[in-house]
XYZ file of C-alpha atoms in Angstrom:
268
model
C 22.650 11.073 9.361
C 20.308 13.761 11.169
C 16.533 12.916 12.101
C 13.639 13.993 10.128
C 11.817 16.915 11.406
C 9.350 16.186 14.390
C 5.642 16.607 13.282
C 3.596 18.543 15.689
C 1.311 16.429 15.811
C 3.256 13.274 16.808
C 5.182 15.367 19.283
C 2.851 17.209 21.821
C 0.156 13.763 21.375
C 1.630 10.190 22.738
C -1.366 8.651 21.439
C -1.401 9.681 18.066
C 2.060 7.806 18.169
C 0.441 4.738 19.421
C -2.842 5.262 16.908
C 0.491 5.492 13.904
C 2.280 2.661 15.350
C -0.911 0.353 15.587
C -2.223 1.215 12.098
C 1.230 0.568 10.538
C 1.458 -3.035 12.114
C -2.057 -3.501 10.729
C -0.936 -2.318 7.276
C 2.440 -4.640 7.440
C 0.569 -7.438 8.063
C -1.769 -6.838 5.171
C 1.543 -6.490 2.795
C 3.395 -9.888 4.140
C -0.015 -11.708 3.565
C -0.043 -9.706 0.030
C 3.480 -11.078 -0.790
C 2.651 -14.951 0.769
C -0.105 -15.451 -1.672
C 1.999 -14.021 -4.700
C 4.633 -16.716 -3.607
C 1.902 -19.211 -3.537
C 0.350 -18.135 -6.551
C 4.313 -17.724 -8.253
C 4.677 -21.961 -6.616
C 0.912 -22.822 -9.131
C -1.537 -22.266 -6.490
C -3.982 -19.961 -8.028
C -6.836 -20.155 -5.447
C -6.028 -17.251 -3.594
C -6.384 -13.320 -4.733
C -2.970 -11.883 -4.123
C -4.694 -8.635 -3.102
C -5.672 -6.239 0.292
C -9.161 -8.279 0.224
C -7.537 -11.623 -0.946
C -4.574 -11.019 1.965
C -8.154 -10.257 4.256
C -10.098 -13.273 3.522
C -6.926 -15.721 3.758
C -6.668 -14.311 7.077
C -9.494 -15.072 8.185
C -9.221 -18.891 7.493
C -6.933 -18.937 9.866
C -7.647 -19.988 14.082
C -9.086 -16.897 15.683
C -9.610 -15.279 11.879
C -12.402 -13.326 12.822
C -10.371 -11.532 15.506
C -7.663 -11.018 13.648
C -9.779 -9.463 10.866
C -11.264 -7.136 13.282
C -8.029 -6.460 15.213
C -6.776 -5.289 11.199
C -9.673 -3.566 10.108
C -9.440 -1.527 13.106
C -5.686 -1.025 12.501
C -6.604 0.466 9.323
C -8.604 2.631 10.717
C -6.185 3.909 13.098
C -4.283 4.335 10.025
C -6.183 6.430 8.083
C -7.250 8.794 11.397
C -3.432 9.385 11.521
C -3.259 10.061 7.938
C -6.220 12.504 8.102
C -4.694 14.413 11.236
C -1.730 14.950 9.284
C -3.665 16.378 6.256
C -5.141 18.453 9.129
C -2.648 19.620 10.941
C 0.920 18.305 9.810
C 3.745 18.864 7.662
C 3.954 22.095 9.304
C 7.941 21.584 8.245
C 6.949 22.608 4.601
C 6.114 25.647 3.084
C 3.411 26.488 0.638
C 2.470 24.291 -2.672
C 4.510 21.466 -1.028
C 2.570 21.485 2.310
C -0.560 21.016 0.480
C 0.636 18.469 -1.870
C 1.849 16.734 1.377
C -1.496 16.825 2.898
C -3.587 16.201 0.074
C -1.467 12.690 -0.175
C -2.394 12.096 3.911
C -5.943 12.375 2.475
C -5.615 9.992 -0.516
C -4.138 7.450 2.153
C -6.156 7.949 4.260
C -8.890 7.075 1.797
C -7.011 3.747 0.590
C -7.015 2.386 4.051
C -10.545 3.050 5.032
C -11.439 1.085 1.503
C -9.362 -1.562 3.274
C -10.476 -1.072 6.598
C -14.503 -1.375 5.421
C -13.064 -4.365 3.129
C -11.905 -6.234 6.214
C -15.164 -5.339 8.426
C -17.192 -6.804 5.100
C -15.351 -10.183 5.462
C -15.859 -10.188 9.487
C -19.529 -9.899 8.893
C -19.448 -12.328 5.787
C -19.993 -10.448 2.912
C -16.701 -9.836 1.309
C -16.229 -8.795 -1.950
C -15.681 -10.787 -4.819
C -12.579 -9.055 -6.235
C -14.433 -7.604 -8.962
C -14.395 -3.807 -7.549
C -12.287 -2.557 -9.955
C -13.987 -3.557 -12.807
C -16.824 -2.621 -11.624
C -15.244 1.372 -11.086
C -14.149 0.915 -14.352
C -16.962 -0.195 -16.023
C -19.003 2.990 -14.400
C -16.565 5.376 -15.576
C -16.506 4.357 -18.827
C -19.934 4.979 -19.262
C -19.528 8.370 -18.620
C -19.070 11.317 -20.658
C -15.647 11.227 -22.324
C -15.243 7.757 -19.848
C -12.518 5.969 -22.009
C -10.328 9.486 -21.756
C -11.381 9.416 -17.912
C -10.344 5.557 -17.687
C -7.164 6.417 -19.571
C -5.812 9.390 -16.961
C -6.766 7.120 -14.121
C -4.359 4.572 -15.675
C -1.621 7.118 -15.834
C -2.316 8.489 -12.728
C -1.353 5.009 -11.275
C 1.546 4.287 -13.726
C 3.308 7.548 -12.372
C 2.710 6.614 -8.908
C 4.562 3.467 -9.593
C 7.154 5.310 -10.857
C 7.083 7.775 -7.835
C 8.157 4.283 -6.074
C 10.630 3.717 -8.459
C 11.884 6.480 -7.465
C 11.664 6.676 -3.728
C 13.585 3.431 -3.837
C 16.389 4.580 -5.865
C 16.955 7.691 -4.210
C 16.347 6.091 -0.458
C 13.895 8.492 -0.040
C 11.761 6.680 1.748
C 13.968 6.690 4.682
C 13.331 9.722 6.441
C 9.794 7.667 7.661
C 12.471 5.807 10.217
C 14.025 7.491 12.810
C 17.461 8.006 13.457
C 17.989 4.886 15.383
C 15.944 2.960 12.707
C 18.669 4.339 10.052
C 21.873 3.332 11.883
C 23.810 0.192 12.691
C 22.872 -3.222 11.222
C 19.185 -3.015 12.079
C 18.941 -0.216 9.948
C 20.959 -1.292 6.983
C 18.397 -4.465 6.895
C 15.064 -1.875 6.971
C 16.648 0.112 4.254
C 17.353 -2.602 2.113
C 13.790 -3.755 3.001
C 12.450 -0.567 1.904
C 14.309 -0.376 -1.102
C 12.661 -4.089 -2.044
C 9.604 -3.230 -1.382
C 9.293 0.208 -2.732
C 10.565 -1.411 -6.106
C 7.974 -4.220 -6.262
C 5.117 -2.013 -5.282
C 6.619 0.279 -8.206
C 6.231 -2.813 -10.370
C 2.480 -3.926 -9.287
C 1.288 -0.335 -9.690
C 2.850 0.258 -12.911
C 1.269 -2.678 -14.189
C -2.284 -2.066 -12.911
C -2.234 1.275 -14.541
C -1.285 -0.283 -17.780
C -4.376 -2.554 -17.454
C -6.476 0.865 -16.831
C -4.764 2.429 -20.152
C -5.234 -1.059 -21.972
C -9.378 -1.191 -20.757
C -9.702 2.302 -22.207
C -7.494 1.917 -25.275
C -9.986 -1.139 -26.012
C -12.962 0.016 -24.505
C -13.474 -3.068 -22.719
C -13.603 -2.136 -18.792
C -13.239 -6.228 -17.975
C -9.530 -5.545 -19.382
C -8.545 -3.411 -16.162
C -8.061 -5.012 -12.821
C -6.184 -4.581 -9.391
C -3.238 -6.114 -7.648
C -4.055 -9.641 -8.072
C -4.820 -8.959 -12.165
C -1.103 -7.434 -12.112
C 0.479 -9.707 -10.393
C -1.573 -12.314 -12.643
C -0.019 -10.755 -15.874
C 3.825 -10.996 -14.256
C 2.786 -14.749 -14.189
C 2.053 -15.235 -17.847
C 5.562 -13.986 -19.003
C 8.350 -15.205 -20.072
C 10.085 -16.537 -16.817
C 6.917 -15.374 -14.628
C 6.998 -17.666 -11.742
C 10.592 -16.225 -11.056
C 9.538 -12.714 -11.866
C 6.654 -13.357 -9.811
C 8.573 -14.724 -6.666
C 10.744 -11.622 -6.496
C 7.768 -9.158 -6.538
C 6.038 -11.260 -3.870
C 9.340 -11.097 -2.167
C 9.798 -7.295 -2.237
C 6.154 -7.195 -1.163
C 6.835 -9.004 1.922
C 9.742 -6.771 2.122
C 7.551 -3.754 2.148
C 5.157 -5.074 5.200
C 8.578 -5.541 7.074
C 9.443 -2.151 5.924
C 6.327 -1.002 7.437
C 6.942 -3.241 10.585
C 10.163 -1.253 11.233
C 8.360 2.481 10.748
C 5.952 1.500 13.486
C 8.795 0.837 15.595
C 10.964 3.659 14.955
C 8.661 5.972 13.873
C 9.833 9.551 12.707
C 8.471 12.084 14.896
């Protein structure tokens, strides 16, 4: 399978490659920890929050946790920097609207990575949030003119993103994140399997998060919305919930492993 077109940024600047790889490793750590917390939840331990902030709090409790939190947080800021550079100068192999869409997506990713990074910094300095950020955001949005409509639109957008994750898993559209070596041989087959499982699990999680926002809009109750942790609790409460949540949790771990593979075999 031929390699993806080289990004003009990463092909000319080795330091950009270093920034991207370091950030991807940090992101992979976050997802592996989210998956681990979700597994613990499936097996009966409800003390942790299987979300990015919950994963960072879990990391903080490990030996040298304070230092590890700073390392991961810096990695997330580096990942955001990479995406901002891609937004400003990348995706030149695309034309017109497709290039604009990809650059806009890079900006959106940068915002998410910065948010995770700041969450890590807050935890590192002892002021981590209680995990109610999504509820607060929804409540504020609900109080705006046409707030219910806005919350519903946000929910539908998140559902759409979840469906897109399913599409990427089904078509293996994520494979272009790996270079030719990363897509070949036995290891390449394993990486693709990790990607399919990971993107499918993300699709499930985001679809449920979006559904919670839509339900909050319909019921005019901001407390009905929630983030990834509440979405996984919803999975647990379904018939055969522990089994379903175990599968989703393993998928999230697989997404972390795929991100490690991307860091090693970054497509340029």
